[in-house]
């Protein structure tokens, strides 16, 4: 089977862009990715595009060129962009296309996501009585995790401070003002133990990735980034997942992140010990801590020491969310995972500037998690 | 006299006494579900029977809700009072998510015993109180 490699990445800044349609942001990201790859739009043979807010994201061809290619819309909650890159890679691997594109774009209104519970298969009383909030899940999951594994409130704040600090060195990030651990711990609690500056916010942005067959990469770049594995998993019965009015008692069942992570490592033939730089879903500071262990990058409870030592900082042993993560960039759902890929590609090329991980990172890892219990993992390498 | 009504039918036994949550049990594999589910997510059987759930359990985890949730779907009062939410483990049955009567996280503890109760989470224009289920620390009296 042919391997897919990434030859170009493009990122529209994340933040707020009043009056600018999501499709325009997406088109800009695609043009940046095409220029990065040295490819013209008419050469692209197919693509996968994801968005939460845009009903027909494939309408982007109206901004790029009506070349008649298949452009398939994908949506998988917060795992949308992981799905787009997986399918774009698969189209290369199976020989359907020689050049594909994965695109993500979104433009969310301000404030917490509001939705009709029935579209998530949830009864209406759950929303009426104030239970239908994803932020509850994150508060409850980290509260129990802290109880079981000895994680402190200071560690939550250190994660947020690190990500805002990394975002400060990223001119495409949304939240670029560094915040101290003390400032973060002084912000109001939203969902105990999580505070205002420990949560990411919905915002706007777009990202795109151009892929081609590995045996043709030399035509475009001297630094292709290999797509070693993509994996997507949904929740299993007994796992503690977002938006669950109840779940069974008994032996704990692994989250879809654990399942997707194991599948991706196995497919890549790469272990967690080989990962040089990682991008993990940090919907909140607690999620980053939990996801370090769920992705095999440390043992449960080790985060307290690792984070205090600065291991997840840019100069540390295991840099996490070097571009600021979701905390620093916000979450335009459709684009978020491709922003992660964009950052890993820069890191593996050695072109991440002020955020560059020292040494020569060779293996990068990206991870998404979202409602109603879906996780996507991508492993990249030089 | 204040009129009261449940937020949804078939969710709990009230106004019949004693107050219990109404779940279901798969006729084939015994999986317990709440709210009652016609289809089983373990064995895919479409046969289930009603199961009245325990009214005591232990607090598995919790969080607080310190801002007014987006409306819709939330239809509680405009004058928002923070509340707590948690999962209570009903031994041998399931873990159920519910509002908690104690809003102060410092007064909640993972593992503590909790008891089923009702809260008037909203008041309609005609004064009717809308009741939903909640769990209270077992040592507290019913308000
Ligand atoms: Zn069953």
Tab-separated table of N, CA, C and O in Angstrom, chain B residues 61-143:
chain	number	residue	atom	x	y	z
B	61	UNK	N	-18.483	11.398	41.550
B	61	UNK	CA	-17.755	12.634	41.266
B	61	UNK	C	-18.761	13.773	41.187
B	61	UNK	O	-19.987	13.532	41.191
B	62	UNK	N	-18.263	15.011	41.142
B	62	UNK	CA	-19.171	16.160	41.116
B	62	UNK	C	-18.471	17.361	40.534
B	62	UNK	O	-17.245	17.403	40.393
B	63	UNK	N	-19.261	18.355	40.181
B	63	UNK	CA	-18.745	19.660	39.778
B	63	UNK	C	-19.801	20.692	40.135
B	63	UNK	O	-20.878	20.334	40.636
B	64	UNK	N	-19.476	21.957	39.890
B	64	UNK	CA	-20.460	23.007	40.154
B	64	UNK	C	-20.852	23.664	38.835
B	64	UNK	O	-20.121	23.592	37.852
B	65	UNK	N	-22.006	24.289	38.830
B	65	UNK	CA	-22.445	25.079	37.672
B	65	UNK	C	-22.561	26.518	38.138
B	65	UNK	O	-23.525	26.878	38.806
B	66	UNK	N	-21.539	27.323	37.795
B	66	UNK	CA	-21.470	28.679	38.348
B	66	UNK	C	-21.955	29.755	37.388
B	66	UNK	O	-21.884	30.932	37.703
B	67	UNK	N	-22.366	29.358	36.182
B	67	UNK	CA	-22.939	30.339	35.247
B	67	UNK	C	-24.246	29.781	34.714
B	67	UNK	O	-24.442	28.568	34.689
B	68	UNK	N	-25.140	30.694	34.290
B	68	UNK	CA	-26.440	30.236	33.805
B	68	UNK	C	-26.249	29.505	32.475
B	68	UNK	O	-25.683	30.072	31.538
B	69	UNK	N	-26.707	28.261	32.360
B	69	UNK	CA	-26.547	27.525	31.103
B	69	UNK	C	-27.318	28.210	29.971
B	69	UNK	O	-28.290	28.935	30.224
B	70	UNK	N	-26.889	27.991	28.728
B	70	UNK	CA	-27.597	28.581	27.593
B	70	UNK	C	-29.072	28.144	27.562
B	70	UNK	O	-29.396	26.998	27.835
B	71	UNK	N	-29.950	29.130	27.258
B	71	UNK	CA	-31.384	28.862	27.116
B	71	UNK	C	-31.822	29.178	25.699
B	71	UNK	O	-31.547	30.290	25.251
B	72	UNK	N	-32.535	28.299	25.008
B	72	UNK	CA	-32.744	26.917	25.389
B	72	UNK	C	-31.452	26.122	25.268
B	72	UNK	O	-30.543	26.638	24.646
B	73	UNK	N	-31.355	24.984	25.866
B	73	UNK	CA	-32.442	24.181	26.420
B	73	UNK	C	-32.770	24.470	27.889
B	73	UNK	O	-33.829	24.105	28.353
B	74	UNK	N	-31.851	25.156	28.634
B	74	UNK	CA	-32.110	25.369	30.057
B	74	UNK	C	-33.333	26.249	30.227
B	74	UNK	O	-33.446	27.286	29.567
B	75	UNK	N	-34.261	25.872	31.118
B	75	UNK	CA	-35.433	26.724	31.351
B	75	UNK	C	-35.626	27.046	32.835
B	75	UNK	O	-36.733	27.253	33.296
B	76	UNK	N	-34.495	27.091	33.563
B	76	UNK	CA	-34.536	27.533	34.959
B	76	UNK	C	-34.703	29.042	35.037
B	76	UNK	O	-34.775	29.723	34.015
B	77	UNK	N	-34.765	29.595	36.246
B	77	UNK	CA	-35.056	31.020	36.428
B	77	UNK	C	-33.963	31.931	35.877
B	77	UNK	O	-32.796	31.559	35.836
B	78	UNK	N	-34.381	33.141	35.454
B	78	UNK	CA	-33.427	34.151	34.975
B	78	UNK	C	-32.456	34.536	36.091
B	78	UNK	O	-31.274	34.748	35.851
B	79	UNK	N	-32.987	34.634	37.305
B	79	UNK	CA	-32.128	34.958	38.453
B	79	UNK	C	-31.401	33.678	38.843
B	79	UNK	O	-31.923	32.862	39.578
B	80	UNK	N	-30.191	33.539	38.333
B	80	UNK	CA	-29.486	32.273	38.426
B	80	UNK	C	-28.815	32.084	39.788
B	80	UNK	O	-28.147	32.974	40.297
B	81	UNK	N	-29.018	30.924	40.352
B	81	UNK	CA	-28.307	30.524	41.566
B	81	UNK	C	-27.427	29.325	41.209
B	81	UNK	O	-27.933	28.340	40.677
B	82	UNK	N	-26.109	29.404	41.489
B	82	UNK	CA	-25.244	28.261	41.178
B	82	UNK	C	-25.759	26.972	41.817
B	82	UNK	O	-26.352	26.994	42.905
B	83	UNK	N	-25.564	25.888	41.130
B	83	UNK	CA	-25.934	24.566	41.655
B	83	UNK	C	-24.804	23.590	41.376
B	83	UNK	O	-23.831	23.934	40.698
B	84	UNK	N	-24.931	22.390	41.923
B	84	UNK	CA	-23.931	21.357	41.704
B	84	UNK	C	-24.535	20.213	40.924
B	84	UNK	O	-25.753	20.033	40.887
B	85	UNK	N	-23.656	19.444	40.307
B	85	UNK	CA	-24.037	18.293	39.494
B	85	UNK	C	-23.075	17.163	39.837
B	85	UNK	O	-21.895	17.424	40.098
B	86	UNK	N	-23.566	15.954	39.869
B	86	UNK	CA	-22.656	14.843	40.141
B	86	UNK	C	-23.178	13.536	39.601
B	86	UNK	O	-24.302	13.462	39.082
B	87	UNK	N	-22.333	12.517	39.702
B	87	UNK	CA	-22.770	11.143	39.425
B	87	UNK	C	-22.853	10.408	40.746
B	87	UNK	O	-21.907	10.437	41.541
B	88	UNK	N	-24.000	9.773	40.970
B	88	UNK	CA	-24.207	8.987	42.171
B	88	UNK	C	-24.272	7.524	41.762
B	88	UNK	O	-25.008	7.160	40.838
B	89	UNK	N	-23.452	6.700	42.427
B	89	UNK	CA	-23.438	5.268	42.125
B	89	UNK	C	-24.499	4.574	42.961
B	89	UNK	O	-24.439	4.594	44.188
B	90	UNK	N	-25.479	4.002	42.259
B	90	UNK	CA	-26.496	3.190	42.922
B	90	UNK	C	-25.967	1.761	42.861
B	90	UNK	O	-25.883	1.183	41.773
B	91	UNK	N	-25.571	1.182	44.001
B	91	UNK	CA	-24.813	-0.069	43.988
B	91	UNK	C	-25.530	-1.168	43.207
B	91	UNK	O	-26.719	-1.403	43.395
B	92	UNK	N	-24.796	-1.814	42.320
B	92	UNK	CA	-25.340	-2.917	41.542
B	92	UNK	C	-26.295	-2.492	40.449
B	92	UNK	O	-26.805	-3.339	39.704
B	93	UNK	N	-26.550	-1.185	40.313
B	93	UNK	CA	-27.497	-0.723	39.294
B	93	UNK	C	-26.783	0.118	38.237
B	93	UNK	O	-26.473	-0.374	37.158
B	94	UNK	N	-26.508	1.375	38.538
B	94	UNK	CA	-25.796	2.218	37.590
B	94	UNK	C	-25.323	3.489	38.277
B	94	UNK	O	-25.596	3.713	39.457
B	95	UNK	N	-24.575	4.300	37.512
B	95	UNK	CA	-24.211	5.636	37.981
B	95	UNK	C	-25.128	6.610	37.274
B	95	UNK	O	-25.257	6.573	36.045
B	96	UNK	N	-25.775	7.461	38.051
B	96	UNK	CA	-26.749	8.384	37.465
B	96	UNK	C	-26.294	9.826	37.677
B	96	UNK	O	-25.808	10.190	38.750
B	97	UNK	N	-26.438	10.636	36.626
B	97	UNK	CA	-26.085	12.050	36.718
B	97	UNK	C	-27.288	12.815	37.236
B	97	UNK	O	-28.417	12.571	36.797
B	98	UNK	N	-27.052	13.737	38.147
B	98	UNK	CA	-28.160	14.478	38.745
B	98	UNK	C	-27.678	15.793	39.318
B	98	UNK	O	-26.490	15.977	39.582
B	99	UNK	N	-28.621	16.691	39.523
B	99	UNK	CA	-28.321	17.880	40.310
B	99	UNK	C	-28.138	17.461	41.758
B	99	UNK	O	-28.733	16.488	42.216
B	100	UNK	N	-27.294	18.212	42.476
B	100	UNK	CA	-27.083	17.968	43.897
B	100	UNK	C	-27.639	19.162	44.665
B	100	UNK	O	-27.609	20.290	44.170
B	101	UNK	N	-28.145	18.909	45.847
B	101	UNK	CA	-28.760	20.014	46.603
B	101	UNK	C	-27.715	20.915	47.249
B	101	UNK	O	-28.014	22.047	47.605
B	102	UNK	N	-26.487	20.422	47.420
B	102	UNK	CA	-25.436	21.193	48.092
B	102	UNK	C	-24.586	21.917	47.047
B	102	UNK	O	-23.840	21.278	46.310
B	103	UNK	N	-24.683	23.258	46.969
B	103	UNK	CA	-23.948	23.973	45.928
B	103	UNK	C	-22.469	24.212	46.251
B	103	UNK	O	-21.702	24.584	45.372
B	104	UNK	N	-22.076	24.037	47.506
B	104	UNK	CA	-20.704	24.358	47.914
B	104	UNK	C	-19.809	23.132	47.722
B	104	UNK	O	-19.980	22.129	48.423
B	105	UNK	N	-18.825	23.212	46.788
B	105	UNK	CA	-17.990	22.026	46.524
B	105	UNK	C	-17.193	21.593	47.756
B	105	UNK	O	-16.844	20.418	47.881
B	106	UNK	N	-16.927	22.537	48.654
B	106	UNK	CA	-16.156	22.178	49.843
B	106	UNK	C	-16.965	21.335	50.820
B	106	UNK	O	-16.420	20.761	51.763
B	107	UNK	N	-18.288	21.279	50.588
B	107	UNK	CA	-19.123	20.465	51.475
B	107	UNK	C	-19.501	19.137	50.824
B	107	UNK	O	-20.331	18.395	51.354
B	108	UNK	N	-18.908	18.872	49.660
B	108	UNK	CA	-19.153	17.594	48.979
B	108	UNK	C	-17.869	16.775	49.020
B	108	UNK	O	-16.774	17.315	49.085
B	109	UNK	N	-18.021	15.461	48.974
B	109	UNK	CA	-16.857	14.577	49.111
B	109	UNK	C	-17.141	13.322	48.299
B	109	UNK	O	-18.218	12.732	48.431
B	110	UNK	N	-16.177	12.941	47.451
B	110	UNK	CA	-16.327	11.699	46.696
B	110	UNK	C	-16.438	10.542	47.678
B	110	UNK	O	-15.659	10.451	48.622
B	111	UNK	N	-17.425	9.708	47.503
B	111	UNK	CA	-17.632	8.555	48.379
B	111	UNK	C	-18.711	8.769	49.425
B	111	UNK	O	-19.126	7.815	50.086
B	112	UNK	N	-19.186	9.998	49.588
B	112	UNK	CA	-20.191	10.231	50.628
B	112	UNK	C	-21.552	9.671	50.211
B	112	UNK	O	-21.849	9.535	49.024
B	113	UNK	N	-22.366	9.334	51.205
B	113	UNK	CA	-23.675	8.754	50.933
B	113	UNK	C	-24.657	9.849	50.525
B	113	UNK	O	-24.697	10.920	51.133
B	114	UNK	N	-25.422	9.567	49.481
B	114	UNK	CA	-26.372	10.540	48.940
B	114	UNK	C	-27.760	9.905	48.899
B	114	UNK	O	-27.908	8.698	48.717
B	115	UNK	N	-28.764	10.767	49.008
B	115	UNK	CA	-30.145	10.317	49.106
B	115	UNK	C	-30.971	11.070	48.067
B	115	UNK	O	-30.825	12.279	47.881
B	116	UNK	N	-31.860	10.333	47.400
B	116	UNK	CA	-32.700	10.930	46.348
B	116	UNK	C	-33.713	11.916	46.937
B	116	UNK	O	-34.318	11.651	47.976
B	117	UNK	N	-33.863	13.042	46.257
B	117	UNK	CA	-34.876	14.009	46.674
B	117	UNK	C	-35.395	14.748	45.428
B	117	UNK	O	-35.055	14.376	44.315
B	118	UNK	N	-36.239	15.740	45.635
B	118	UNK	CA	-36.767	16.550	44.530
B	118	UNK	C	-36.376	18.002	44.757
B	118	UNK	O	-36.284	18.445	45.896
B	119	UNK	N	-36.158	18.725	43.642
B	119	UNK	CA	-35.959	20.177	43.764
B	119	UNK	C	-36.867	20.896	42.773
B	119	UNK	O	-37.075	20.428	41.656
B	120	UNK	N	-37.438	22.053	43.194
B	120	UNK	CA	-38.192	22.878	42.249
B	120	UNK	C	-37.192	23.720	41.462
B	120	UNK	O	-36.782	24.767	41.917
B	121	UNK	N	-36.771	23.229	40.296
B	121	UNK	CA	-35.664	23.904	39.606
B	121	UNK	C	-36.140	25.105	38.798
B	121	UNK	O	-35.345	25.938	38.381
B	122	UNK	N	-37.460	25.201	38.566
B	122	UNK	CA	-37.992	26.323	37.781
B	122	UNK	C	-39.415	26.628	38.238
B	122	UNK	O	-40.104	25.765	38.782
B	123	UNK	N	-39.842	27.886	38.022
B	123	UNK	CA	-41.220	28.290	38.324
B	123	UNK	C	-41.833	28.863	37.047
B	123	UNK	O	-41.256	29.747	36.418
B	124	UNK	N	-42.975	28.344	36.654
B	124	UNK	CA	-43.644	28.839	35.449
B	124	UNK	C	-44.350	30.159	35.740
B	124	UNK	O	-44.530	30.543	36.894
B	125	UNK	N	-44.788	30.861	34.672
B	125	UNK	CA	-45.438	32.164	34.823
B	125	UNK	C	-46.654	32.109	35.744
B	125	UNK	O	-46.945	33.055	36.475
B	126	UNK	N	-47.389	30.999	35.728
B	126	UNK	CA	-48.588	30.884	36.585
B	126	UNK	C	-48.246	30.427	37.999
B	126	UNK	O	-49.142	30.141	38.799
B	127	UNK	N	-46.962	30.359	38.306
B	127	UNK	CA	-46.552	30.003	39.660
B	127	UNK	C	-46.316	28.523	39.876
B	127	UNK	O	-45.879	28.111	40.963
B	128	UNK	N	-46.581	27.718	38.869
B	128	UNK	CA	-46.362	26.279	39.005
B	128	UNK	C	-44.874	25.980	39.132
B	128	UNK	O	-44.074	26.450	38.330
B	129	UNK	N	-44.522	25.219	40.160
B	129	UNK	CA	-43.124	24.808	40.339
B	129	UNK	C	-42.860	23.545	39.537
B	129	UNK	O	-43.646	22.596	39.596
B	130	UNK	N	-41.750	23.560	38.789
B	130	UNK	CA	-41.373	22.391	38.008
B	130	UNK	C	-40.321	21.620	38.795
B	130	UNK	O	-39.285	22.174	39.170
B	131	UNK	N	-40.631	20.350	39.043
B	131	UNK	CA	-39.792	19.551	39.934
B	131	UNK	C	-38.897	18.607	39.137
B	131	UNK	O	-39.322	17.998	38.151
B	132	UNK	N	-37.633	18.501	39.587
B	132	UNK	CA	-36.769	17.471	39.023
B	132	UNK	C	-36.090	16.726	40.162
B	132	UNK	O	-36.127	17.161	41.315
B	133	UNK	N	-35.484	15.593	39.814
B	133	UNK	CA	-34.822	14.792	40.846
B	133	UNK	C	-33.447	15.369	41.150
B	133	UNK	O	-32.816	16.023	40.307
B	134	UNK	N	-32.974	15.107	42.343
B	134	UNK	CA	-31.666	15.576	42.786
B	134	UNK	C	-31.198	14.644	43.887
B	134	UNK	O	-31.980	13.844	44.417
B	135	UNK	N	-29.926	14.752	44.218
B	135	UNK	CA	-29.414	13.978	45.352
B	135	UNK	C	-28.906	14.938	46.421
B	135	UNK	O	-28.286	15.972	46.117
B	136	UNK	N	-29.164	14.568	47.655
B	136	UNK	CA	-28.748	15.372	48.804
B	136	UNK	C	-27.800	14.540	49.660
B	136	UNK	O	-27.953	13.316	49.738
B	137	UNK	N	-26.829	15.212	50.299
B	137	UNK	CA	-26.022	14.472	51.286
B	137	UNK	C	-26.967	13.792	52.281
B	137	UNK	O	-27.937	14.408	52.736
B	138	UNK	N	-26.704	12.528	52.612
B	138	UNK	CA	-27.674	11.717	53.356
B	138	UNK	C	-27.987	12.293	54.729
B	138	UNK	O	-29.073	12.094	55.260
B	139	UNK	N	-27.023	13.049	55.306
B	139	UNK	CA	-27.249	13.566	56.659
B	139	UNK	C	-28.182	14.778	56.682
B	139	UNK	O	-28.660	15.180	57.726
B	140	UNK	N	-28.456	15.357	55.458
B	140	UNK	CA	-29.322	16.550	55.407
B	140	UNK	C	-30.797	16.185	55.490
B	140	UNK	O	-31.211	15.133	55.057
B	141	UNK	N	-31.578	17.113	55.983
B	141	UNK	CA	-33.039	16.954	55.990
B	141	UNK	C	-33.590	17.414	54.641
B	141	UNK	O	-33.000	18.253	53.969
B	142	UNK	N	-34.737	16.889	54.254
B	142	UNK	CA	-35.411	17.348	53.040
B	142	UNK	C	-35.848	18.796	53.234
B	142	UNK	O	-36.423	19.128	54.268
B	143	UNK	N	-35.544	19.680	52.269
B	143	UNK	CA	-35.934	21.083	52.431
B	143	UNK	C	-37.456	21.269	52.377
B	143	UNK	O	-38.145	20.451	51.863
